[in-house]
XYZ file of N, CA, C and O in Angstrom:
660
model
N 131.425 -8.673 105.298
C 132.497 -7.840 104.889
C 131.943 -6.702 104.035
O 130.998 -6.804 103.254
N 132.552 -5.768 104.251
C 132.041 -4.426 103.465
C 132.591 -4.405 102.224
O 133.618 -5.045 102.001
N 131.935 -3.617 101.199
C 132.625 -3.312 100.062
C 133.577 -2.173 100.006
O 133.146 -1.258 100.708
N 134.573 -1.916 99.505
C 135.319 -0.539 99.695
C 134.772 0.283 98.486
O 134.463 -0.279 97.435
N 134.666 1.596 98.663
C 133.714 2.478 98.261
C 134.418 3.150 97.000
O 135.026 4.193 97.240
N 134.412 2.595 95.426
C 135.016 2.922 94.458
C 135.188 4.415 94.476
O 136.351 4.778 94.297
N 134.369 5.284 94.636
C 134.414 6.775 94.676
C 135.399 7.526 95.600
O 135.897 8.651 95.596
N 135.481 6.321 96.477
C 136.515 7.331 97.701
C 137.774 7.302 97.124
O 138.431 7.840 98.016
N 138.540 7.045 96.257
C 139.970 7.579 95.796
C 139.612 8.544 95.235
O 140.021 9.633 95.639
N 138.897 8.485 94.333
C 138.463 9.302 93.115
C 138.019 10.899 93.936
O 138.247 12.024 93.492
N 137.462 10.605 94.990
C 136.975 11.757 95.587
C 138.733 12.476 96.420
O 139.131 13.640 96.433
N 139.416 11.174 97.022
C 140.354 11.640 97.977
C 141.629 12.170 96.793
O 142.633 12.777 97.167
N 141.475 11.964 95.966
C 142.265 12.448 94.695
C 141.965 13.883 94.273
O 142.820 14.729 94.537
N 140.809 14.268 93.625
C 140.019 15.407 93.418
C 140.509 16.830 95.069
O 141.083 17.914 94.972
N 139.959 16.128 96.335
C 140.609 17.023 97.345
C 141.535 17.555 97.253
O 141.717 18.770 97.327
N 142.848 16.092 96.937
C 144.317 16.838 96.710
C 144.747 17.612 95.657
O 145.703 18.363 95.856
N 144.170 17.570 94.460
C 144.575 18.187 93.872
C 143.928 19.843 93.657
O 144.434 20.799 93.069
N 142.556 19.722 94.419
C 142.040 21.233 94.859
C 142.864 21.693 95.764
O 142.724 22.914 95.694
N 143.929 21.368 96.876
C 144.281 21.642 97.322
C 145.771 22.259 97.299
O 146.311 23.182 97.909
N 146.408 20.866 95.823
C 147.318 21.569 95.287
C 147.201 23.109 94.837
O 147.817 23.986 95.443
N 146.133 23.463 93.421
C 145.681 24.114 93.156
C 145.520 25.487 93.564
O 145.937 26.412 92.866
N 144.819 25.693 94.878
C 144.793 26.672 95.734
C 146.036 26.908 96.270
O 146.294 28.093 96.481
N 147.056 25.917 96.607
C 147.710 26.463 96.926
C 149.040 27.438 96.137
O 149.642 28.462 96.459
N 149.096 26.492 94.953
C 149.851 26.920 93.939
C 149.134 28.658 93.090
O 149.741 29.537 92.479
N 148.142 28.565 93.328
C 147.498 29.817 92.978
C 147.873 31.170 94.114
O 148.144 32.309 93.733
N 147.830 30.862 95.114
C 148.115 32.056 96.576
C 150.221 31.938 96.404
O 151.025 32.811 96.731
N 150.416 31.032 96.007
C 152.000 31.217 96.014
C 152.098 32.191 94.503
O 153.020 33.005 94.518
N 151.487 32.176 93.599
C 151.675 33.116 92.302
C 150.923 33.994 92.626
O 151.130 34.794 91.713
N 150.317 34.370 93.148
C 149.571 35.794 93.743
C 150.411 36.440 94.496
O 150.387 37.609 94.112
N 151.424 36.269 95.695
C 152.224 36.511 96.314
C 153.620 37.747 95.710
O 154.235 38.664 96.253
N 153.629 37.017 94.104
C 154.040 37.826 93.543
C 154.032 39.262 92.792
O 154.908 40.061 92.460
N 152.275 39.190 92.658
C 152.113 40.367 92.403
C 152.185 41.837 93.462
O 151.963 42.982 93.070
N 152.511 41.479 94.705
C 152.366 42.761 95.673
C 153.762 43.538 95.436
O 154.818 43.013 95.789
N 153.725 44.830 94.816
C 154.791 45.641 94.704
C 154.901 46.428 96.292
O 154.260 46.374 97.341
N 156.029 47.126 95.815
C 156.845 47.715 96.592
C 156.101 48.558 97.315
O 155.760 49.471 96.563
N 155.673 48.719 98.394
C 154.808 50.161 99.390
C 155.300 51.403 99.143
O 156.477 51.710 99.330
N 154.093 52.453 98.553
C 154.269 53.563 98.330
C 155.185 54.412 98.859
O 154.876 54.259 100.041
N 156.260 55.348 98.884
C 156.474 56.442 99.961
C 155.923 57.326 100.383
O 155.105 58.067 99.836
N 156.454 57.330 101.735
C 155.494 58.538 102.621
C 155.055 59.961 101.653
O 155.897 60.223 100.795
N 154.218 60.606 101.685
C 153.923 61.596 101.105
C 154.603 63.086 102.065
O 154.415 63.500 103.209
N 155.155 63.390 101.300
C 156.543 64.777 101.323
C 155.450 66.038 101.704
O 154.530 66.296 100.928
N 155.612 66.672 102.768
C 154.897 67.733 103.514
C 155.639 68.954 103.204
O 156.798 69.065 103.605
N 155.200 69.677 102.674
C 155.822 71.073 102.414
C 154.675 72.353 103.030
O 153.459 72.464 102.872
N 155.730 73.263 103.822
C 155.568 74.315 104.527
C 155.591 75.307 103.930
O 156.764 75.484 103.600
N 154.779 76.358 103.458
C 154.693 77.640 102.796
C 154.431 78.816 104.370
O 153.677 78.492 105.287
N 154.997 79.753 104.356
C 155.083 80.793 104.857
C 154.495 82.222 103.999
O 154.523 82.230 102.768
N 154.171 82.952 104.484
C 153.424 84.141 103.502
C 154.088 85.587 104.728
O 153.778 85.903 105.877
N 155.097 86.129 103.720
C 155.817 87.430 104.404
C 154.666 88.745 104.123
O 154.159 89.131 103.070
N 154.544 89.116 105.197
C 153.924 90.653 105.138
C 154.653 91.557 103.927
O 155.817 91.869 103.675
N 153.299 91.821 103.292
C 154.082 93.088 102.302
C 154.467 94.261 103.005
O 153.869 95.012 103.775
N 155.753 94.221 102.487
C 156.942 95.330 102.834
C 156.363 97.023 102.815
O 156.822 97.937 103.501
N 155.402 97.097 101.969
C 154.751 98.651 101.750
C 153.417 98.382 101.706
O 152.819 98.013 100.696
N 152.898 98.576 102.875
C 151.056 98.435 102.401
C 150.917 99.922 101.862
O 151.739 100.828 102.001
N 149.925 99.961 101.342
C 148.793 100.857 100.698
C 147.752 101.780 101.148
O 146.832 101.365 101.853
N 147.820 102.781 100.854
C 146.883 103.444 101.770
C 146.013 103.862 100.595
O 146.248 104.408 99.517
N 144.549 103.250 101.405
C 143.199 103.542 100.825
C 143.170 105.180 100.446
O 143.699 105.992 101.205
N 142.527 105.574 99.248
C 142.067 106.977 98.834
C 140.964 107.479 99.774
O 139.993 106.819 100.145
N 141.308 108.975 100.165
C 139.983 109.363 100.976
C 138.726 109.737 100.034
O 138.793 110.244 98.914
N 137.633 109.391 100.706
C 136.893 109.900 99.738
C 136.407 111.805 99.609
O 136.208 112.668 100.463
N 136.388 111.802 98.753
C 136.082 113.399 98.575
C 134.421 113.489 98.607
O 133.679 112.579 98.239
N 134.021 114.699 99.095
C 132.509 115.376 99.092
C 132.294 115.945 98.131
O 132.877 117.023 98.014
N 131.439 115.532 97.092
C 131.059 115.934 96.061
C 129.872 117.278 96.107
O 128.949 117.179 96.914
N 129.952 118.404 95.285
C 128.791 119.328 95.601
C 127.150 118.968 95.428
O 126.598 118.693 94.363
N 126.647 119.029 96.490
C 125.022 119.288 95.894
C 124.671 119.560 95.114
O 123.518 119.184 94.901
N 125.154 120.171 94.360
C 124.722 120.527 92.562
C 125.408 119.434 91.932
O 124.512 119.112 91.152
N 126.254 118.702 91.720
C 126.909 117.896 90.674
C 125.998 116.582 90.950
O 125.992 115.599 90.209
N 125.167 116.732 92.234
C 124.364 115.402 92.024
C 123.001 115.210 90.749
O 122.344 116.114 90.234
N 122.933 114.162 90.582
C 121.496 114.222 89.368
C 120.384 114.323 90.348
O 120.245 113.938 91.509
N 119.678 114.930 89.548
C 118.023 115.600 90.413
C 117.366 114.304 90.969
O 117.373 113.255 90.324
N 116.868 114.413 92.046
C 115.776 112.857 92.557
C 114.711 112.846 92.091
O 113.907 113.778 92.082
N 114.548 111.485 91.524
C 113.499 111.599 90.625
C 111.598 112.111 92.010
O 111.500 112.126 93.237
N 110.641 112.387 90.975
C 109.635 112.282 91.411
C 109.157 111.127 92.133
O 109.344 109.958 91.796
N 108.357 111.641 93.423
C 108.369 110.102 94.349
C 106.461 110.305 93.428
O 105.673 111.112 92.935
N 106.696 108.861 93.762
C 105.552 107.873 92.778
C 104.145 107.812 94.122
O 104.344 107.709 95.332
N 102.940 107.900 93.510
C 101.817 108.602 93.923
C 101.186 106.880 93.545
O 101.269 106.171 92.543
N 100.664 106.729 94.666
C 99.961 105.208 94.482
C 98.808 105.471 94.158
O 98.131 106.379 94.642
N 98.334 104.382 92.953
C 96.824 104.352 92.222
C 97.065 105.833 91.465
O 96.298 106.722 91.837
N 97.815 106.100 90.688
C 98.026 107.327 90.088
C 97.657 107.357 88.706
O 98.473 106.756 88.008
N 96.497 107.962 87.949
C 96.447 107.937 86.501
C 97.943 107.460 85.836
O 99.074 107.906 86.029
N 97.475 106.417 85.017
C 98.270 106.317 83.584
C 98.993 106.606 83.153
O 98.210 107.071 82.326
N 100.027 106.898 82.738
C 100.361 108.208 81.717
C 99.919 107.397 80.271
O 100.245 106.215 80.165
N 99.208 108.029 79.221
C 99.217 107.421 77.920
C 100.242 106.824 76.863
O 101.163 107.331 76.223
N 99.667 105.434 76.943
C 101.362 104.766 75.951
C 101.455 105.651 74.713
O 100.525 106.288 74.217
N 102.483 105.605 74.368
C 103.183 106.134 72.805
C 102.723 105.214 72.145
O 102.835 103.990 72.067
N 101.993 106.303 71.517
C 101.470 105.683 70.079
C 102.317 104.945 68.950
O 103.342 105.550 68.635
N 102.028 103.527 68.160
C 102.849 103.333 67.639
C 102.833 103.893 66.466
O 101.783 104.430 66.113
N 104.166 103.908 65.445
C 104.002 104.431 64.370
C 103.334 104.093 63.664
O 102.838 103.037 64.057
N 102.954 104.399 62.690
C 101.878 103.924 61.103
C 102.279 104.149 60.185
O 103.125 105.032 60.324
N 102.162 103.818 59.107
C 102.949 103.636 58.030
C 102.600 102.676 57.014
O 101.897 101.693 57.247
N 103.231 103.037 55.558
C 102.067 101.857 54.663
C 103.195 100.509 55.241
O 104.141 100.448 56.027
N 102.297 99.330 54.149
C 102.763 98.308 54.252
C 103.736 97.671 53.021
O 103.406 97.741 51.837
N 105.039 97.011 53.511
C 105.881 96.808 52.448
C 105.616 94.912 52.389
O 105.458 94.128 53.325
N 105.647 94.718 51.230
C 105.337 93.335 51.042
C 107.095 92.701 51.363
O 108.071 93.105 50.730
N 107.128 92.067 52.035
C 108.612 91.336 51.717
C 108.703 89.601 51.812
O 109.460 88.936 52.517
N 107.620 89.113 50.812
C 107.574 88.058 50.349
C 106.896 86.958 51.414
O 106.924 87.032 52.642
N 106.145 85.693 50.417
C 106.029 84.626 51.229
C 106.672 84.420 52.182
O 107.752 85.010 52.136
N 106.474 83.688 53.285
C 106.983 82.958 54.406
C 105.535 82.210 54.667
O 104.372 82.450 54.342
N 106.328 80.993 55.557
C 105.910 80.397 56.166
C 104.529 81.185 57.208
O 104.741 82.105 57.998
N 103.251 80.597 56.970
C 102.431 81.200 57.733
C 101.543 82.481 57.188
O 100.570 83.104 57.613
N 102.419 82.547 55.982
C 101.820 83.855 54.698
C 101.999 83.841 53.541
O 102.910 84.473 53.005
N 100.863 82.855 52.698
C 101.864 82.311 51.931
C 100.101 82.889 50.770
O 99.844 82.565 49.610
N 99.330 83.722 51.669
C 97.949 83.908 50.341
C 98.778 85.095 49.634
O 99.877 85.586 49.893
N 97.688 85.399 48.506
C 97.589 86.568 47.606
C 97.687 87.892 47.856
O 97.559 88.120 49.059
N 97.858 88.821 47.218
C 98.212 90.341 47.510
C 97.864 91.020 46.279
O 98.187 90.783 45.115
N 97.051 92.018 46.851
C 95.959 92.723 45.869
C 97.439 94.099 45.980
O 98.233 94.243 46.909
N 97.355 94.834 44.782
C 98.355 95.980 45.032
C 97.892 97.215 44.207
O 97.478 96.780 43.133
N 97.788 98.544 44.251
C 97.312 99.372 43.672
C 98.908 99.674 42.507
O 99.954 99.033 42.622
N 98.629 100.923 41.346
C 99.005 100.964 40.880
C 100.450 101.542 41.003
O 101.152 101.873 40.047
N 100.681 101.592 41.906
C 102.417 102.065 42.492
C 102.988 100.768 43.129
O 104.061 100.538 43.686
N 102.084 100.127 42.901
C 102.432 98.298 43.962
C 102.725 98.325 45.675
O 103.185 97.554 46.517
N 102.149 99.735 45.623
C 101.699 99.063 47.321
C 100.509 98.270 47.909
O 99.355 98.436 47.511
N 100.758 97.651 48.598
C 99.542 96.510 48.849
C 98.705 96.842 49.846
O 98.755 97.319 50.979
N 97.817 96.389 48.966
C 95.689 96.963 49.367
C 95.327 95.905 50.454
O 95.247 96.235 51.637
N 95.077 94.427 49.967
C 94.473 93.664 50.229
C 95.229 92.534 50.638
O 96.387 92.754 50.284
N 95.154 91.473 51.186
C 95.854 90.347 51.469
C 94.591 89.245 51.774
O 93.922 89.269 52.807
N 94.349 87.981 50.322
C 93.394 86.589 50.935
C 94.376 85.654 51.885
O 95.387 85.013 51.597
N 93.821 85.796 52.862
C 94.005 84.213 53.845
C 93.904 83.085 52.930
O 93.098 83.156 52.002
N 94.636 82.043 53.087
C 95.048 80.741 52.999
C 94.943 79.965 53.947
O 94.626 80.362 55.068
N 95.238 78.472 53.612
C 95.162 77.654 54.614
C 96.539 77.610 55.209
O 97.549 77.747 54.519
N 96.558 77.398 56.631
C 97.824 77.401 57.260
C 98.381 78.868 58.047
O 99.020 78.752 59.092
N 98.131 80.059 57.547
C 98.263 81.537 57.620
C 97.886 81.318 58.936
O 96.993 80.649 59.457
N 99.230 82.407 59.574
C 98.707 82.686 60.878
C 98.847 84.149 60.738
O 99.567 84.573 59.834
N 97.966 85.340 61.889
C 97.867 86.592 61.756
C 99.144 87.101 61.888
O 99.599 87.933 61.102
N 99.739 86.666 62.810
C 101.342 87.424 63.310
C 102.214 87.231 61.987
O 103.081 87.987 61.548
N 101.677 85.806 61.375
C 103.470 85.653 60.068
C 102.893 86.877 59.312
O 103.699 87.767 59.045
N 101.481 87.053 58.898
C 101.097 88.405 57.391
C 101.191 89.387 57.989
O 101.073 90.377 57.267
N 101.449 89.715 59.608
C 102.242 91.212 60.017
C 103.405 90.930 60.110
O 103.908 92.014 60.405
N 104.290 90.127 60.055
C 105.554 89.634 59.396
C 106.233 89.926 58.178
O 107.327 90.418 57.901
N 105.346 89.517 57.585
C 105.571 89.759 55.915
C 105.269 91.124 55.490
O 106.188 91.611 54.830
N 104.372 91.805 55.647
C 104.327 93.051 55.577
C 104.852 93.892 56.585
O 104.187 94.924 56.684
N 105.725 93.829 57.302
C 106.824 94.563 57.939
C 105.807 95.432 58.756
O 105.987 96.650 58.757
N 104.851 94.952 59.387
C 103.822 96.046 60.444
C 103.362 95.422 61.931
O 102.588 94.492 62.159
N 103.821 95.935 62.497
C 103.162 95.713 64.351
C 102.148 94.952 63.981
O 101.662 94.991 62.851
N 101.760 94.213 64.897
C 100.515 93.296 64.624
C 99.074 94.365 65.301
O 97.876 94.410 65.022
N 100.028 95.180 66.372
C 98.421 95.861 66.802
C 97.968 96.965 65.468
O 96.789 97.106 65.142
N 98.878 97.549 64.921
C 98.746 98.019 63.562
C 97.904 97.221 62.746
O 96.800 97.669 62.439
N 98.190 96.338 62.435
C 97.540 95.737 61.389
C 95.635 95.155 62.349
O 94.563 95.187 61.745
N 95.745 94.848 63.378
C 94.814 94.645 63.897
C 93.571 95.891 63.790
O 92.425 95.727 63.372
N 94.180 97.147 64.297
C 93.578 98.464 64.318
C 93.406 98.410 62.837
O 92.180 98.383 62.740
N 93.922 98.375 61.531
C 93.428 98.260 59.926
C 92.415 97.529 59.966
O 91.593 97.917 59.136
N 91.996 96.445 60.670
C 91.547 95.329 60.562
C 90.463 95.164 61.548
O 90.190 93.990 61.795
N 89.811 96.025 62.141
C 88.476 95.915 63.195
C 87.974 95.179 63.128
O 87.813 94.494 64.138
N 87.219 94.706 61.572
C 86.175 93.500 61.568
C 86.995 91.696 61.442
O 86.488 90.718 60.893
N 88.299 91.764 62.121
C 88.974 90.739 62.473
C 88.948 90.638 64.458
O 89.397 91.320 65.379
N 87.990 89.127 64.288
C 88.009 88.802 66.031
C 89.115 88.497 66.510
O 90.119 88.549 65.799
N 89.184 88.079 67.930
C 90.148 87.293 68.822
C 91.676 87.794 68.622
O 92.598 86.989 68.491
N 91.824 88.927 68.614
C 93.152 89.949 68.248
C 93.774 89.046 67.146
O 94.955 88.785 67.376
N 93.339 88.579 66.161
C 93.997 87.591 64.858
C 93.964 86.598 64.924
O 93.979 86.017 63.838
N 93.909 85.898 65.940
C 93.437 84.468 66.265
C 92.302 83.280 65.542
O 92.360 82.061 65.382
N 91.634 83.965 65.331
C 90.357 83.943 64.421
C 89.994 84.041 63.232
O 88.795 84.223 63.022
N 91.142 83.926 61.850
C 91.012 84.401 61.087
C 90.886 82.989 60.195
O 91.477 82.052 60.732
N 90.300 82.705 59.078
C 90.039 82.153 58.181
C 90.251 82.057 56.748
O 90.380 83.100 56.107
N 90.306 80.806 56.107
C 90.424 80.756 54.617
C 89.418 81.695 53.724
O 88.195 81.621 53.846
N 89.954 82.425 52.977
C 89.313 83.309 52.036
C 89.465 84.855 52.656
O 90.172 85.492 51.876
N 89.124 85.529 53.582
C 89.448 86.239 54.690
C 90.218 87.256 54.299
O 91.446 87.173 54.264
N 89.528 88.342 53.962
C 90.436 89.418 52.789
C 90.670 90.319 54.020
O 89.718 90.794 54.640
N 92.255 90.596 54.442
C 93.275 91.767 55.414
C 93.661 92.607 54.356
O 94.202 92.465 53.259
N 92.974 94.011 55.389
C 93.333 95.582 54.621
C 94.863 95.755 55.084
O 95.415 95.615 56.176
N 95.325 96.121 53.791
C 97.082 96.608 53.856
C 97.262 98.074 54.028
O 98.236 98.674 54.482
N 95.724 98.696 53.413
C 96.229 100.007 53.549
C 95.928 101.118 54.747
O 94.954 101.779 55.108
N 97.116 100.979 55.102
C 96.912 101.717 56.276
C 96.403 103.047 56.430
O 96.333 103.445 57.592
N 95.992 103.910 55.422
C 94.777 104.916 55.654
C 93.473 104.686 55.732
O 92.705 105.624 55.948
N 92.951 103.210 55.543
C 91.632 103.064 55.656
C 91.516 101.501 56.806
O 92.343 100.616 57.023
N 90.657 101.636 57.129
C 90.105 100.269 57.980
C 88.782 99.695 57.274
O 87.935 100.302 56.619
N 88.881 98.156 57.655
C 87.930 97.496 57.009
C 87.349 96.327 58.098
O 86.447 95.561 57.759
């Protein structure tokens, strides 16, 4: 004789009530489906011809003289023309900044002679600070290499722009 298999209620129990379950779950889901959208409403626009068109302006012929002159036609591989010189002019101190932060030698009206490099100084901020083109200050400055690039701690820059150093 066989034994009857303690698990099989326990299992045939568990089925039914997954089955309750599912089903009781799809019957409360049922409820959430609302009402189907309405059709979406088609509207017809028409576009009436304007009642008065417009008549374009004729154009008028302007005189041969009221035109501006044509310029010169351009000559390939053609000399240069020489750039404009920049201006020159002394140098106005207008304070430390960043990048110019050495000393300033000044004659007795307090315009400034001399300028020592520092550490950190770059050439462009001390033509900054002294309110001068950098090729200006470069041209003051001949015995400065690498167009300012090159310049060093201690490194005395001429301010005065009538003399070069």
């Amino acid at each position: 004789m066989k034994r009857p298999d303690p698990w099989a209620r326990r299992r045939a129990r568990l089925a039914l009530a997954g089955a309750g379950l599912a089903t009781t779950g799809l019957l409360l889901l049922t409820g959430c489906v609302g009402t189907p959208a309405p059709p979406p409403v088609t509207v017809v626009v028409t576009q009436q011809p304007d009642p008065s068109p417009s008549v374009a302006p004729v154009p008028t012929q302007t005189p041969r003289d009221a035109l501006p002159p044509e310029p010169a036609p351009i000559e390939p591989n053609a000399p240069a023309q020489p750039a404009e010189p920049l201006p020159e002019g002394p140098a106005f101190d207008l304070g430390p900044r960043d990048g110019a932060l050495g000393s300033v030698v000044t004659d007795g009206d307090g315009n400034p002679l001399t300028y020592t490099v520092v550490a950190g100084d770059v050439f462009f901020d001390i033509a900054q600070r002294f309110d001068l083109p950098q090729q200006q200050l470069l041209r003051m400055n001949p015995s400065i290499p690498g167009f300012g690039l090159d310049i060093y701690i201690g490194d005395i820059v001429n301010l005065d722009w009538t003399t070069t150093r």
